[in-house]
Tab-separated table of C-alpha atoms in Angstrom:
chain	number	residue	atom	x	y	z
A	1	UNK	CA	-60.414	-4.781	-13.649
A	2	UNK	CA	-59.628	-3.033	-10.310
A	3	UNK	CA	-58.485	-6.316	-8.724
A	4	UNK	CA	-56.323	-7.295	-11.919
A	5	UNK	CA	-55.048	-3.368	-12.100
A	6	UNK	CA	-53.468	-3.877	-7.961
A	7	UNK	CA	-52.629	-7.586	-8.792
A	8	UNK	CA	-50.176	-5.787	-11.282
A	9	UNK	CA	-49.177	-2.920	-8.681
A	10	UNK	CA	-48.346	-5.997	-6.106
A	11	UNK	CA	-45.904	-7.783	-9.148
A	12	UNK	CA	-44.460	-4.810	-10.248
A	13	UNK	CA	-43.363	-3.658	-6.443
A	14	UNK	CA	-42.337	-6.777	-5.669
A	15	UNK	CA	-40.217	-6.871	-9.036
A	16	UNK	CA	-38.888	-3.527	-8.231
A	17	UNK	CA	-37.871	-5.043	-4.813
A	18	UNK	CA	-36.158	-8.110	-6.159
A	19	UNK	CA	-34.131	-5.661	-8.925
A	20	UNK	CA	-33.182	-3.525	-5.704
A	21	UNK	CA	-31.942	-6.309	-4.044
A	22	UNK	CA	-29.719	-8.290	-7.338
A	23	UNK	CA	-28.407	-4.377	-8.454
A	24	UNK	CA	-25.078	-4.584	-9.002
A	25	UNK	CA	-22.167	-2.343	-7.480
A	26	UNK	CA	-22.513	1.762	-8.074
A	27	UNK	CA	-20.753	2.504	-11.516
A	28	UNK	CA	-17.565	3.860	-10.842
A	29	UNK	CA	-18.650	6.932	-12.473
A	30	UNK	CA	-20.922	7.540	-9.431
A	31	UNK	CA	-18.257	6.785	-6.754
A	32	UNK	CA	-15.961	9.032	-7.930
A	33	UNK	CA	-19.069	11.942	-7.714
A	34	UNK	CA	-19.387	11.107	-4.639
A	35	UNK	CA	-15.903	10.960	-3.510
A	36	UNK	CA	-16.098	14.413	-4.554
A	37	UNK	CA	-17.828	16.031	-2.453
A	38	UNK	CA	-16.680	16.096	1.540
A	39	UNK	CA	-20.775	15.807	2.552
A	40	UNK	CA	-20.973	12.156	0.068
A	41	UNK	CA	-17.789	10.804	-0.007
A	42	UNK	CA	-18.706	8.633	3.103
A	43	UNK	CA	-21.072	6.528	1.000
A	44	UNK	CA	-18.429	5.767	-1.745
A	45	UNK	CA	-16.429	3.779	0.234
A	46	UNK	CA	-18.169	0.854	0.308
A	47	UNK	CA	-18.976	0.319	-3.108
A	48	UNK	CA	-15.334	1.306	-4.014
A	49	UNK	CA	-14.474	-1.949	-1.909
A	50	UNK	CA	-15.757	-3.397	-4.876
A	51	UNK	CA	-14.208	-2.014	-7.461
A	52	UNK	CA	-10.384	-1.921	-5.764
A	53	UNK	CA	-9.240	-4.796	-7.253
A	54	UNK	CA	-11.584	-5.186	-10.591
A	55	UNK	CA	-11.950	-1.313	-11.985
A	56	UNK	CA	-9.606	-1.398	-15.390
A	57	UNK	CA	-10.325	2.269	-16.255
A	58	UNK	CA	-6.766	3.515	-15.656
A	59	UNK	CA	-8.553	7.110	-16.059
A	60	UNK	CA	-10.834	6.288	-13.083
A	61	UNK	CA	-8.515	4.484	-10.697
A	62	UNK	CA	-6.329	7.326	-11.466
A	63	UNK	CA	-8.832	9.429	-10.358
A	64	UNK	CA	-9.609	7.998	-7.764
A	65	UNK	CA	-6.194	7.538	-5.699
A	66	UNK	CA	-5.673	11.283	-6.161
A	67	UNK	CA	-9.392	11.902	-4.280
A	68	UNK	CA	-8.707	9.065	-1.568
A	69	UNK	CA	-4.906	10.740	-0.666
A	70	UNK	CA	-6.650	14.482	-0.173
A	71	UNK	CA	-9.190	12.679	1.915
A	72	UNK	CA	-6.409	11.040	3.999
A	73	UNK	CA	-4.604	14.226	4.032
A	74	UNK	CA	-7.850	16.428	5.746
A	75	UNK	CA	-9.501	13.566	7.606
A	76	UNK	CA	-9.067	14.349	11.615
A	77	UNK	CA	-10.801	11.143	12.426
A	78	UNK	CA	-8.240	8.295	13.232
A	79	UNK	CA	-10.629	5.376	12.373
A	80	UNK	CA	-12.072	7.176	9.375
A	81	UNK	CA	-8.308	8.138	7.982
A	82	UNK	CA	-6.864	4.261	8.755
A	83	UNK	CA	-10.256	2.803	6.529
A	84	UNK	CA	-9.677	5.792	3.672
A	85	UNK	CA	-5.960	4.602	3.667
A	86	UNK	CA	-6.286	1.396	3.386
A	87	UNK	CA	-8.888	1.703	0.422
A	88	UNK	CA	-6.105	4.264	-1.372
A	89	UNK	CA	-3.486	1.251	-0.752
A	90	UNK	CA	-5.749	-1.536	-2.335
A	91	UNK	CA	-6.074	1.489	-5.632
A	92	UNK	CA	-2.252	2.023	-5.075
A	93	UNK	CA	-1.007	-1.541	-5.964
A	94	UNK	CA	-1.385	-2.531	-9.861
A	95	UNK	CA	0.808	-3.460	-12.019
A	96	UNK	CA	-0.162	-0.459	-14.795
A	97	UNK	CA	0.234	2.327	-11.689
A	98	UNK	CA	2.156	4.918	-12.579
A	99	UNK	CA	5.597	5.876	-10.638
A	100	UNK	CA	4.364	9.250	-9.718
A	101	UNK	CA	1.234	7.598	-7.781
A	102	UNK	CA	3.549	5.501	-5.518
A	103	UNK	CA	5.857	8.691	-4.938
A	104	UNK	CA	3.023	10.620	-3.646
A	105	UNK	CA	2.160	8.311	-1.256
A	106	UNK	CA	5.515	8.076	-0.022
A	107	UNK	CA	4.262	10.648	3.062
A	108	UNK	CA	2.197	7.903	4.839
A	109	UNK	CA	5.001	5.767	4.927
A	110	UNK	CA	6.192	7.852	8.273
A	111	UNK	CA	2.625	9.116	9.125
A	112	UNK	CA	2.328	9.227	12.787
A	113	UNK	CA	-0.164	6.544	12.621
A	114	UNK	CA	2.052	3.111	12.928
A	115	UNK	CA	-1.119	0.755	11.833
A	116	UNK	CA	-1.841	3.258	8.638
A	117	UNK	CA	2.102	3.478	7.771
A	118	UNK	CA	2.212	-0.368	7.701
A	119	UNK	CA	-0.651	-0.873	5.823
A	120	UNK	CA	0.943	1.082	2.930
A	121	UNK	CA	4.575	-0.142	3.833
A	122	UNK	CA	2.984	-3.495	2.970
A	123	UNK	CA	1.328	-2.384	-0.541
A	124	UNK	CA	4.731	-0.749	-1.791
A	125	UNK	CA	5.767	-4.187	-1.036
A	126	UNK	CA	3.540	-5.962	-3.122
A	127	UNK	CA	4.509	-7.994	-6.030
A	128	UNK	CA	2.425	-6.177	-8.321
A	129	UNK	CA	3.872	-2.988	-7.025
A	130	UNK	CA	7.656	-3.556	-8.531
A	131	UNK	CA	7.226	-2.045	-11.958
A	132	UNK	CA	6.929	1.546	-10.598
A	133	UNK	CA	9.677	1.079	-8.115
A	134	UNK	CA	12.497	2.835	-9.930
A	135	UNK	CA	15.794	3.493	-8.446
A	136	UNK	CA	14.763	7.326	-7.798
A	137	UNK	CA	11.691	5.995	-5.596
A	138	UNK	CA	13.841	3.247	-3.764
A	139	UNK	CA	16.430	5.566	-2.856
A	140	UNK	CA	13.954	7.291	-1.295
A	141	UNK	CA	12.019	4.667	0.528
A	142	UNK	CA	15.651	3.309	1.344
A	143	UNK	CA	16.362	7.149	3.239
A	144	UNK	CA	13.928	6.107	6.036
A	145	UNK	CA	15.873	3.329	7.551
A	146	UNK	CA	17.887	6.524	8.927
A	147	UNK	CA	14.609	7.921	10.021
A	148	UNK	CA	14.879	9.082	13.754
A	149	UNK	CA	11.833	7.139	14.996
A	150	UNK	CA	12.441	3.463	15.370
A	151	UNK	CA	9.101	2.478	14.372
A	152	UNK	CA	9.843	4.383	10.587
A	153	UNK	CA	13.537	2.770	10.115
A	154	UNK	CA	11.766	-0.974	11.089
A	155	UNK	CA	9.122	-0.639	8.555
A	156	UNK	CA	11.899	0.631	5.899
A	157	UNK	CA	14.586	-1.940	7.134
A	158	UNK	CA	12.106	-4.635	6.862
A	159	UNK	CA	10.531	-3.457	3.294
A	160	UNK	CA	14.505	-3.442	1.929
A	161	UNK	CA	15.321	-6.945	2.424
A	162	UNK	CA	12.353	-7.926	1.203
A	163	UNK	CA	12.359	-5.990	-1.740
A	164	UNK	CA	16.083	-7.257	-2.329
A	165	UNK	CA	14.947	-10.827	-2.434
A	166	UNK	CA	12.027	-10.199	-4.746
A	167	UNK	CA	14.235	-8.465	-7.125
A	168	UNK	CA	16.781	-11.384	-6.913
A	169	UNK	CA	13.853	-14.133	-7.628
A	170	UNK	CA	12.576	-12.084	-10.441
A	171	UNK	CA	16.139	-11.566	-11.833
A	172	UNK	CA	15.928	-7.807	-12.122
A	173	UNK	CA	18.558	-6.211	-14.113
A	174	UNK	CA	19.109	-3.995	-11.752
A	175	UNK	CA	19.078	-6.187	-9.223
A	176	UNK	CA	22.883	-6.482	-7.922
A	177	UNK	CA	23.203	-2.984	-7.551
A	178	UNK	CA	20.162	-3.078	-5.145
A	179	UNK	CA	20.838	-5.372	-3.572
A	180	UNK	CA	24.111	-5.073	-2.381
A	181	UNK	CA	22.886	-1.370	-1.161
A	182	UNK	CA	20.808	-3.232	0.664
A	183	UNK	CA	23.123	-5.942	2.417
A	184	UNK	CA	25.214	-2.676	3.260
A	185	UNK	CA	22.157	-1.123	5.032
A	186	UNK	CA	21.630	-4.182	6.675
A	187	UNK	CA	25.166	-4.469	8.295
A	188	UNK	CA	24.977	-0.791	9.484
A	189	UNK	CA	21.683	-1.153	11.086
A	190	UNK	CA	23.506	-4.325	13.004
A	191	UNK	CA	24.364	-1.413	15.619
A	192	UNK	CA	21.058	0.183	15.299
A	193	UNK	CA	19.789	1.603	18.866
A	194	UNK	CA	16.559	0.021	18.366
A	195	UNK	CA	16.871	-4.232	19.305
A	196	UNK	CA	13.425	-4.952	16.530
A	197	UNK	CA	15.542	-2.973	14.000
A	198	UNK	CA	18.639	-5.107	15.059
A	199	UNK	CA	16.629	-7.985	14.718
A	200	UNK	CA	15.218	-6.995	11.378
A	201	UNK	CA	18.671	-6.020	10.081
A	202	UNK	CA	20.053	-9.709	11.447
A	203	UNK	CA	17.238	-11.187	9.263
A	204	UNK	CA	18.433	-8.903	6.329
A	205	UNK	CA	21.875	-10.132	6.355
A	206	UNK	CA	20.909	-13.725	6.972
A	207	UNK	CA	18.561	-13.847	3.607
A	208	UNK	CA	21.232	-11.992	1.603
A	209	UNK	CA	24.003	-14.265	2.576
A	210	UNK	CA	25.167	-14.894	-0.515
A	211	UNK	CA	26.612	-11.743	-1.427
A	212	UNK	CA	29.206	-11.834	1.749
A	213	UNK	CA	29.041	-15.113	2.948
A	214	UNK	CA	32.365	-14.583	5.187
A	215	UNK	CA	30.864	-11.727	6.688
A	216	UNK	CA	27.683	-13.655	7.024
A	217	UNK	CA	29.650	-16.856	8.719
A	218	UNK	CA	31.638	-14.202	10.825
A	219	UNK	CA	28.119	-12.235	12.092
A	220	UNK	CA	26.740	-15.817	12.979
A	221	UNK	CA	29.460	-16.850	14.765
A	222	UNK	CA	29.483	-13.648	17.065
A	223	UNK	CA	25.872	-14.429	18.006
């Protein structure tokens, strides 16, 4: 009976072993507890990695991109801040995200880090980013191509042409409008004292042709 009763310890550790090793991510519940707390939240963000892209609780992911953005705002550790950043940017871009989520975020877009601003250039620029992008928000993101660092009106330059043509292919109704504030932008920042933001602004005109395509013929032929 002895030898039977440890034969059954041995299965049932090594059981317990294999269930430890086939458990599933941490419930989202239990991320978010830990993101709470400044002496935990280092062990949520792996298992948030997870849920970035598959977590439909709008309640949690909610949640969670207001407890990521404090984080960014008190981190002091460059490393740390670029990885909590880029996790808030993967929770940032959905389709059902609210307006006001993107508008908070708008900060970071001229944070002093250039790698972390990109990153989240980039997500405002995703596809599945559009549907918050209202006119009030794109004015805004639109006011940094005037930005007095160079590296702040490239990212912005760059992110308005591209944002024009994705609101042309997706026939926005709205889209005109934009987009010949855009071609405008793109003609001023011709002069631009920065040659990359030149160079972006060149590209800008080139892709919206169509809307000047004198102008267009007349900027190539100066080249």
């Amino acid at each position: 009976m002895a030898k039977c009763s440890l034969q059954s310890v041995l299965v049932a550790a090594l059981l317990a072993g294999a269930g430890s090793v086939w458990a599933g991510p941490l419930p989202m519940a239990q991320c978010l507890k830990l993101l709470e707390s400044p002496k935990t939240r280092v062990r949520a963000l792996e298992p948030l990695q997870e849920w970035a892209y598959s977590c439909e609780d709008e309640k949690a992911r909610a949640r969670c991109r207001a407890l990521l953005l404090d984080w960014v705002k008190q981190e002091r550790n460059p490393e740390q801040r670029a990885q909590v950043a880029e996790l808030l940017g993967r929770f940032l871009v959905a389709s059902t995200t609210p307006t006001a989520d993107f508008e908070k975020c708008v900060p970071l877009l001229s944070d002093p880090d250039p790698l972390l601003a990109h990153k989240m250039w980039a997500e405002f620029g995703e596809q599945d980013s559009m549907k918050a992008m209202t006119a009030p928000l794109r004015a805004r993101l639109l006011a940094l191509a005037e930005d007095s660092r160079p590296q702040v009106r490239l990212q912005a330059v760059s992110w308005a042409h591209q944002e024009a043509l994705l609101q042309g292919h997706n026939g926005q109704t709205m889209a005109p409008e934009f987009r010949q504030q855009v071609f405008k932008l793109m003609q001023a920042h011709l002069q631009d004292s920065d040659p990359e933001v030149r160079n972006e602004a060149l590209y800008g005109c080139l892709a919206l042709h169509e809307l000047d395509p004198k102008a267009t013929q007349a900027l190539i032929a100066s080249r």
